[in-house]
XYZ file of N, CA and C in Angstrom:
615
model
N 0.925 -1.201 0.042
C 0.281 -0.043 -0.030
C 0.946 1.313 0.108
N 0.476 2.113 -0.679
C 1.173 3.460 -0.779
C 0.244 4.587 -1.098
N 0.829 5.924 -0.937
C -0.255 7.066 -1.050
C 0.563 8.143 -1.704
N -0.208 9.075 -2.451
C 0.164 10.355 -3.058
C 0.011 11.496 -1.963
N 1.043 12.350 -1.902
C 0.807 13.584 -0.972
C 1.332 13.287 0.354
N 1.036 14.429 1.302
C 1.473 14.457 2.551
C 0.863 13.410 3.671
N -0.123 12.849 3.168
C -0.890 11.937 4.223
C -1.101 10.640 3.765
N -0.409 9.765 4.449
C -0.464 8.181 3.936
C -1.867 7.788 3.846
N -2.621 7.942 4.980
C -3.940 7.392 5.159
C -4.512 8.084 6.269
N -5.609 8.963 6.214
C -6.279 9.692 7.655
C -7.411 8.863 8.080
N -7.769 7.629 7.597
C -8.855 6.807 8.070
C -9.979 7.096 7.387
N -11.111 6.943 8.225
C -12.488 7.047 7.860
C -12.903 8.578 7.350
N -13.736 8.510 6.339
C -14.319 9.896 6.109
C -15.629 10.341 7.286
N -15.028 11.351 8.141
C -16.013 11.582 9.223
C -17.491 11.898 8.780
N -17.656 12.451 7.498
C -18.953 12.748 7.101
C -19.873 11.482 7.001
N -19.317 10.353 6.634
C -19.926 9.051 6.599
C -20.356 8.399 7.997
N -19.848 9.263 9.086
C -20.003 8.603 10.344
C -21.135 9.844 11.151
N -21.528 10.715 10.387
C -22.350 11.717 11.228
C -23.724 11.066 11.432
N -24.696 11.852 12.288
C -26.030 11.340 12.510
C -26.849 11.526 11.273
N -26.391 12.044 10.281
C -27.327 12.052 8.843
C -27.422 10.501 8.514
N -26.586 9.742 8.794
C -26.642 8.330 8.621
C -27.153 7.459 9.527
N -27.626 6.212 9.336
C -28.083 5.426 10.448
C -27.333 4.422 10.869
N -27.667 3.858 11.929
C -26.681 2.726 12.667
C -26.351 1.622 11.532
N -27.304 1.152 10.500
C -26.876 0.149 9.763
C -25.883 0.591 8.784
N -25.785 1.787 8.477
C -24.828 2.421 7.608
C -23.543 2.348 8.457
N -23.509 2.909 9.596
C -22.392 2.913 10.378
C -21.729 1.601 10.609
N -22.477 0.633 10.813
C -22.257 -0.866 10.975
C -21.099 -1.345 9.693
N -22.127 -1.033 8.603
C -21.593 -1.470 7.480
C -20.075 -0.801 7.289
N -19.868 0.406 7.332
C -18.524 0.994 7.342
C -17.317 0.378 8.278
N -17.651 0.228 9.415
C -16.688 -0.569 10.223
C -16.530 -2.035 9.868
N -17.586 -2.629 9.572
C -17.500 -4.148 9.004
C -16.481 -4.326 7.877
N -16.919 -3.423 7.174
C -15.991 -3.489 5.779
C -14.484 -3.210 5.946
N -14.301 -2.253 6.919
C -13.068 -1.831 7.258
C -12.397 -2.955 7.970
N -12.933 -3.714 8.885
C -12.445 -4.900 9.496
C -12.209 -6.051 8.599
N -13.057 -6.079 7.531
C -12.814 -7.290 6.794
C -11.498 -6.959 5.664
N -11.361 -5.710 5.281
C -10.222 -5.366 4.730
C -8.798 -5.816 5.447
N -8.860 -5.327 6.938
C -7.625 -5.630 7.706
C -7.467 -7.045 7.873
N -8.446 -7.789 8.045
C -8.323 -9.186 8.104
C -7.831 -9.923 7.095
N -8.371 -9.427 5.944
C -8.021 -9.970 4.469
C -6.519 -9.712 4.187
N -5.717 -8.767 4.821
C -4.583 -8.485 4.374
C -3.793 -9.612 5.028
N -4.190 -10.075 6.156
C -3.328 -11.254 6.863
C -3.763 -12.568 6.280
N -4.989 -12.750 5.502
C -5.361 -13.992 4.779
C -4.774 -14.187 3.405
N -4.590 -13.396 2.784
C -4.040 -13.339 1.477
C -2.766 -14.019 1.469
N -2.503 -14.801 0.428
C -1.098 -15.611 0.595
C 0.153 -14.939 0.176
N 0.125 -13.729 -0.153
C 1.249 -12.897 -0.514
C 1.681 -12.054 0.565
N 2.918 -11.614 0.814
C 3.142 -10.524 1.819
C 2.681 -9.370 1.301
N 2.105 -8.331 2.366
C 1.849 -7.044 2.035
C 2.626 -6.032 2.778
N 3.022 -5.102 1.934
C 3.968 -4.192 2.393
C 3.353 -2.689 2.395
N 3.333 -1.963 3.494
C 2.926 -0.552 3.441
C 4.067 0.254 3.301
N 4.056 1.221 2.271
C 5.080 2.139 1.975
C 4.583 3.479 2.454
N 4.985 3.985 3.797
C 4.353 4.882 4.458
C 5.300 6.240 4.196
N 4.630 7.257 3.503
C 5.608 8.763 3.353
C 4.451 9.874 3.902
N 4.293 10.050 5.181
C 3.491 11.056 5.757
C 2.726 10.625 6.856
N 1.499 11.071 7.163
C 0.837 10.869 8.372
C -0.268 9.514 8.133
N -0.281 8.735 9.075
C -1.114 7.611 9.201
C -1.965 7.592 10.265
N -3.170 7.889 10.168
C -4.097 8.149 11.484
C -5.174 7.269 11.511
N -5.618 6.984 12.744
C -6.801 6.332 13.049
C -6.888 4.960 12.039
N -7.808 4.695 11.086
C -7.712 3.482 10.277
C -6.573 3.273 9.674
N -5.999 4.462 9.085
C -4.710 4.626 8.255
C -3.652 4.022 9.188
N -3.589 4.176 10.585
C -2.486 3.847 11.399
C -2.908 2.135 11.617
N -3.959 1.901 11.623
C -4.671 0.573 11.848
C -3.990 -0.330 10.531
N -4.300 0.457 9.320
C -3.724 -0.263 8.045
C -2.286 -0.717 8.066
N -1.412 0.401 8.632
C 0.006 -0.006 8.712
C 0.361 -1.136 9.766
N -0.390 -1.061 10.879
C -0.139 -2.158 11.754
C -0.641 -3.641 11.312
N -1.738 -3.646 10.420
C -2.150 -4.932 9.700
C -1.421 -5.372 8.655
N -0.504 -4.616 7.993
C 0.236 -5.022 6.837
C 1.441 -5.951 7.454
N 1.829 -6.761 6.613
C 2.955 -7.614 7.037
C 4.241 -7.154 7.292
N 4.601 -6.177 6.444
C 5.806 -5.517 6.578
C 5.519 -3.764 6.318
N 6.187 -3.016 7.109
C 6.012 -1.362 6.733
C 7.184 -0.629 6.705
N 7.438 -0.195 5.625
C 8.627 0.799 5.416
C 8.218 2.255 5.558
N 8.811 3.074 6.385
C 8.442 4.508 6.471
C 9.373 5.474 6.233
N 9.057 6.713 5.789
C 9.992 7.693 5.510
C 10.303 8.436 6.827
N 11.475 9.131 7.012
C 11.657 9.768 8.221
C 10.713 10.731 8.682
N 9.994 11.323 7.645
C 8.916 12.465 8.124
C 7.629 11.677 8.406
N 7.423 10.452 8.251
C 6.245 9.818 8.684
C 5.769 9.829 10.240
N 4.406 10.081 10.388
C 3.842 9.923 11.801
C 2.871 9.118 11.865
N 2.394 8.435 13.094
C 1.362 7.434 13.323
C 0.551 7.786 14.549
N -0.612 8.050 14.196
C -1.737 8.537 15.486
C -2.931 7.833 15.421
N -3.604 7.728 16.454
C -4.980 7.329 16.562
C -5.686 8.319 17.501
N -6.007 9.265 16.814
C -6.753 10.421 17.493
C -8.097 10.611 17.782
N -8.751 9.394 17.540
C -10.211 9.436 17.580
C -10.737 9.939 18.957
N -10.015 9.707 20.151
C -10.547 10.062 21.438
C -10.723 11.542 21.532
N -9.962 12.422 20.611
C -9.811 13.923 20.902
C -11.325 14.312 20.136
N -11.921 13.610 19.376
C -13.187 14.000 18.592
C -14.378 13.087 19.261
N -14.147 12.458 20.296
C -15.339 11.592 20.906
C -15.701 10.379 20.017
N -14.538 9.954 19.491
C -14.717 8.484 18.653
C -13.515 7.743 18.846
N -13.518 6.993 20.043
C -12.291 6.243 20.598
C -11.990 5.033 19.308
N -10.776 5.211 19.151
C -10.194 4.247 17.872
C -10.082 2.691 18.604
N -11.353 2.345 18.634
C -11.403 0.818 19.122
C -11.182 -0.177 18.252
N -11.491 -0.143 16.794
C -11.035 -0.971 15.896
C -9.551 -0.827 15.375
N -9.077 0.253 15.374
C -7.685 0.505 15.139
C -6.890 -0.135 16.352
N -7.566 -0.152 17.569
C -6.692 -0.784 18.624
C -6.466 -2.202 18.721
N -7.257 -2.943 17.641
C -7.032 -4.330 17.694
C -5.737 -4.690 16.975
N -5.424 -3.933 15.954
C -4.272 -4.066 15.155
C -3.100 -3.297 15.970
N -3.343 -2.269 16.807
C -2.068 -1.659 17.232
C -1.871 -2.531 18.625
N -2.701 -2.956 19.290
C -2.601 -3.949 20.281
C -1.713 -5.246 20.111
N -1.860 -5.595 18.832
C -1.103 -6.794 18.345
C 0.289 -6.471 17.787
N 0.414 -5.152 17.510
C 1.843 -4.793 16.924
C 2.809 -4.145 17.974
N 2.172 -3.377 18.867
C 2.837 -2.592 19.996
C 2.914 -2.994 21.245
N 3.680 -2.774 22.052
C 3.504 -2.990 23.580
C 2.608 -2.273 24.001
N 1.826 -3.143 24.900
C 0.276 -2.538 25.583
C 0.443 -0.981 25.865
N 1.367 -0.699 26.731
C 1.476 0.619 27.408
C 1.749 1.877 26.126
N 2.353 1.485 25.188
C 2.562 2.358 24.061
C 1.285 2.455 23.062
N 0.677 1.419 23.027
C -0.673 1.328 22.331
C -1.539 2.252 22.964
N -1.810 1.928 24.412
C -2.735 2.715 25.118
C -2.384 4.308 25.316
N -1.144 4.587 25.356
C -0.862 5.861 25.356
C -1.328 6.669 23.858
N -1.047 5.927 22.857
C -1.442 6.534 21.630
C -2.978 6.668 21.636
N -3.705 5.560 22.125
C -5.270 5.551 22.210
C -5.814 6.696 23.143
N -5.264 6.870 24.277
C -5.770 7.663 25.341
C -5.362 9.023 25.016
N -4.253 9.287 24.449
C -3.772 10.804 24.244
C -4.211 11.317 22.759
N -3.961 10.554 21.723
C -4.240 10.756 20.367
C -2.937 11.541 19.881
N -1.980 11.354 20.584
C -0.586 12.054 20.102
C 0.132 10.970 19.175
N 0.831 11.523 18.365
C 1.508 10.820 17.394
C 2.756 10.371 17.701
N 3.113 9.202 17.082
C 4.550 8.544 17.092
C 5.241 9.193 16.007
N 6.522 9.345 16.215
C 7.431 9.828 15.090
C 7.732 8.528 14.367
N 8.453 8.526 13.276
C 8.788 7.290 12.386
C 9.842 6.586 13.331
N 10.890 7.166 13.903
C 11.710 6.501 14.839
C 11.142 5.780 15.999
N 10.170 6.527 16.723
C 9.431 5.980 17.799
C 8.707 4.617 17.167
N 7.994 4.796 16.136
C 7.325 3.688 15.583
C 8.056 2.541 15.122
N 9.335 2.789 14.865
C 10.434 1.627 14.606
C 10.787 1.004 15.949
N 11.170 1.904 16.781
C 11.595 1.272 18.057
C 10.649 0.422 18.757
N 9.170 0.804 18.599
C 8.239 -0.122 19.067
C 7.649 -1.229 18.224
N 8.130 -1.338 17.129
C 7.659 -2.314 16.331
C 6.483 -2.111 15.326
N 6.025 -0.964 15.040
C 4.782 -0.647 14.361
C 5.381 -0.772 12.910
N 6.598 -0.266 12.838
C 7.295 -0.281 11.207
C 8.425 -1.272 11.339
N 8.868 -1.771 9.940
C 10.028 -2.538 10.182
C 11.293 -1.702 9.716
N 11.128 -0.712 9.375
C 12.433 0.091 8.735
C 12.089 1.496 8.405
N 12.706 2.424 8.682
C 12.762 3.899 8.626
C 13.984 4.158 7.615
N 13.368 5.014 6.348
C 14.698 5.420 5.465
C 14.409 6.968 5.154
N 15.287 7.562 4.727
C 15.181 9.027 4.068
C 14.163 8.846 3.140
N 13.376 9.927 2.860
C 12.113 9.978 1.962
C 12.891 9.663 0.740
N 13.877 10.125 0.160
C 14.290 9.695 -1.293
C 14.784 8.385 -1.416
N 14.878 7.705 -0.531
C 15.124 6.189 -0.471
C 14.062 5.301 -0.266
N 12.811 5.873 0.018
C 11.627 5.086 0.335
C 11.116 4.051 -0.712
N 11.114 4.576 -2.030
C 10.740 3.604 -3.106
C 11.722 2.544 -3.283
N 13.152 2.955 -3.337
C 14.063 2.129 -3.638
C 14.055 0.813 -2.466
N 14.075 1.339 -1.178
C 13.931 0.324 -0.183
C 12.906 -0.621 -0.240
N 11.612 -0.270 -0.486
C 10.539 -0.901 -0.628
C 10.536 -1.756 -1.637
N 10.865 -1.534 -2.944
C 11.400 -2.294 -3.981
C 12.338 -3.400 -3.702
N 13.365 -2.903 -2.946
C 14.380 -4.217 -2.756
C 13.769 -5.195 -1.745
N 13.098 -4.710 -0.812
C 12.214 -5.828 0.001
C 11.442 -6.765 -0.810
N 10.423 -6.057 -1.747
C 9.609 -6.593 -2.540
C 10.350 -7.828 -3.646
N 11.429 -7.226 -4.157
C 12.149 -8.307 -4.957
C 12.754 -9.303 -4.186
N 13.220 -9.036 -3.051
C 13.859 -10.107 -2.338
C 12.825 -11.001 -1.911
N 11.605 -10.632 -1.697
C 10.415 -11.565 -1.467
C 10.174 -12.459 -2.654
N 10.016 -11.859 -3.688
C 9.682 -12.418 -5.000
C 10.708 -13.450 -5.503
N 11.964 -13.588 -4.973
C 13.033 -14.639 -5.162
C 12.684 -15.859 -4.728
N 11.623 -15.921 -3.649
C 11.400 -17.118 -2.940
C 10.087 -17.733 -3.510
N 9.881 -18.957 -3.192
C 8.613 -19.752 -3.739
C 7.365 -19.291 -3.152
N 6.450 -19.032 -4.099
C 5.127 -18.539 -3.774
C 4.384 -19.437 -2.838
N 4.432 -20.654 -3.079
C 3.747 -21.730 -2.304
C 4.393 -21.857 -0.839
N 5.825 -21.654 -0.633
C 6.375 -21.695 0.572
C 6.038 -20.493 1.271
N 6.106 -19.201 0.563
C 5.736 -17.920 1.234
C 4.219 -18.200 1.876
N 3.371 -18.554 0.905
C 1.875 -18.623 1.391
C 1.675 -19.488 2.683
N 2.333 -20.656 2.589
C 2.303 -21.424 3.724
C 3.024 -21.030 5.037
N 4.034 -20.267 5.000
C 4.869 -19.489 5.874
C 4.015 -18.333 6.643
N 3.196 -17.607 5.649
C 2.541 -16.509 6.241
C 1.449 -17.201 6.778
N 0.598 -17.917 6.405
C -0.550 -18.523 7.184
C -0.252 -19.066 8.321
N 0.880 -19.794 8.482
C 1.239 -20.578 9.761
C 1.754 -19.334 10.733
N 2.563 -18.579 10.324
C 2.952 -17.321 11.256
C 1.753 -16.743 12.056
N 0.718 -16.410 11.331
C -0.515 -15.920 11.939
C -1.459 -16.688 12.767
N -1.335 -17.942 12.298
C -1.975 -19.112 13.158
C -1.379 -19.228 14.635
N -0.094 -19.341 14.473
C 0.841 -19.589 15.642
C 1.052 -18.681 16.860
N 0.770 -17.324 16.013
C 1.093 -16.053 16.989
C 0.092 -15.929 18.182
N -1.096 -16.387 17.959
C -2.253 -16.425 19.054
C -2.161 -17.735 19.976
N -1.426 -18.582 19.608
C -1.464 -20.029 20.373
C -0.288 -19.932 21.336
N -0.800 -20.832 22.484
C 0.392 -21.119 23.652
C 1.532 -21.689 23.025
N 2.538 -21.739 23.670
C 4.045 -22.233 23.202
C 3.939 -23.747 22.779
N 3.358 -24.609 23.720
C 3.314 -26.096 23.122
C 2.351 -26.286 21.871
N 1.274 -25.547 21.917
C 0.201 -25.695 20.819
C 1.068 -25.122 19.335
N 1.791 -24.197 19.465
C 2.391 -23.326 18.484
C 3.485 -24.358 17.853
N 4.322 -25.088 18.908
C 5.392 -25.677 18.280
C 4.786 -27.042 17.589
N 3.731 -27.650 18.342
C 3.057 -28.832 17.699
C 2.548 -28.596 16.400
N 1.711 -27.453 16.155
C 1.181 -27.153 14.754
C 2.365 -26.625 13.734
N 3.340 -26.061 14.350
C 4.564 -25.674 13.174
C 5.584 -26.849 13.022
N 5.595 -27.955 13.560
C 6.235 -29.010 13.492
C 5.494 -29.647 12.350
N 4.401 -29.775 12.615
C 3.432 -30.441 11.313
C 3.664 -29.916 10.015
N 3.584 -28.425 10.144
C 3.630 -27.548 9.017
C 5.150 -27.590 8.392
N 6.069 -27.890 9.242
C 7.523 -28.098 8.589
C 7.380 -29.443 7.671
N 6.739 -30.636 8.261
C 6.835 -31.683 7.639
C 5.974 -31.435 6.191
N 4.657 -30.880 6.519
C 4.015 -30.571 5.207
C 4.662 -29.689 4.127
N 5.861 -28.561 4.521
C 6.378 -27.996 3.719
C 7.464 -28.948 2.947
N 7.838 -29.971 3.575
C 8.830 -30.876 2.806
C 8.077 -31.606 1.828
N 6.857 -31.657 1.743
C 5.881 -32.473 0.776
C 5.782 -31.595 -0.613
N 5.799 -30.095 -0.347
C 5.695 -29.416 -1.497
C 6.838 -29.552 -2.518
N 6.371 -29.428 -3.721
C 7.500 -29.588 -4.899
C 8.559 -28.643 -4.664
N 8.046 -27.381 -4.137
C 9.248 -26.238 -4.128
C 10.042 -26.572 -2.736
N 9.480 -27.229 -1.644
C 10.326 -27.581 -0.633
C 11.396 -28.531 -1.029
N 10.999 -29.705 -1.650
C 12.030 -30.526 -2.215
C 13.016 -29.819 -3.101
N 12.601 -29.066 -4.054
C 13.519 -28.257 -4.981
C 14.437 -27.642 -4.215
N 14.013 -26.736 -3.250
C 14.784 -25.930 -2.458
C 16.087 -26.674 -1.739
N 15.804 -27.667 -1.301
C 16.840 -28.552 -0.648
C 17.638 -29.284 -1.670
N 17.137 -29.795 -2.782
C 18.019 -30.241 -3.642
C 18.956 -29.182 -4.404
N 18.536 -28.006 -4.555
C 19.288 -27.153 -5.250
C 20.452 -26.575 -4.324
N 19.983 -26.499 -2.841
C 21.133 -26.130 -1.945
C 22.198 -27.380 -1.994
N 21.658 -28.527 -1.963
C 22.705 -29.827 -1.914
C 23.910 -29.748 -3.154
N 23.093 -29.494 -4.375
C 23.739 -29.200 -5.740
C 24.279 -28.062 -5.924
N 24.371 -26.907 -4.968
C 24.728 -25.876 -4.894
C 24.523 -25.031 -6.373
N 22.982 -24.936 -6.493
C 22.646 -24.181 -7.596
C 21.395 -23.311 -7.070
N 20.879 -22.603 -8.066
C 19.714 -21.652 -7.657
C 18.517 -22.671 -7.889
N 17.721 -22.469 -7.044
C 16.376 -23.219 -7.020
C 15.399 -22.576 -8.251
N 14.618 -23.471 -8.874
C 13.890 -23.168 -9.801
C 12.276 -23.482 -9.120
N 11.738 -22.392 -9.038
C 10.459 -22.465 -8.201
C 9.299 -22.735 -9.021
N 8.203 -23.720 -8.684
C 7.115 -23.738 -9.565
C 6.174 -22.877 -9.599
N 5.965 -22.085 -8.516
C 5.008 -20.915 -8.441
C 3.518 -21.275 -8.970
């Protein structure tokens, strides 16, 4: 995900959330947003946020929901809903899973933004680069990912999100089985054979 201009994403259009619209409409807005956020983690390919500017409310939620996030040094991240009487409860789902609890709650309770460096320090983004290097760095990560097997990446991504909510024993039991399943994939065997033969793997995709 990327954007043009000084704002990465400012979240919902507040005009859609006024009393001119009914409860059914408001529910549809938030349900659609939640569906998009969960789909990001369900689709089999990695999703990268390329952030150059301000990401607020559902925009901040979007960054937190992506698999990887690269930000320019000028980027900022905030959940300012509390300041207009609409607490960022749905963004809190993604924030609470990406940030330490006390950092997430400070953002949610105050609406104050995190700088790009603070976001990096707390794990909301994976990398911070100068603005003129943002495109290059994002493409570098994308290209590196594209060198891997699509089926292996899909299996790995799905497994990561399954295990992250499990207790340690359950997670190891499940991922042990997945490692065995991974070996049954054509690309699982191709990768091992290529490594042994000291050649580049040819993925099936």
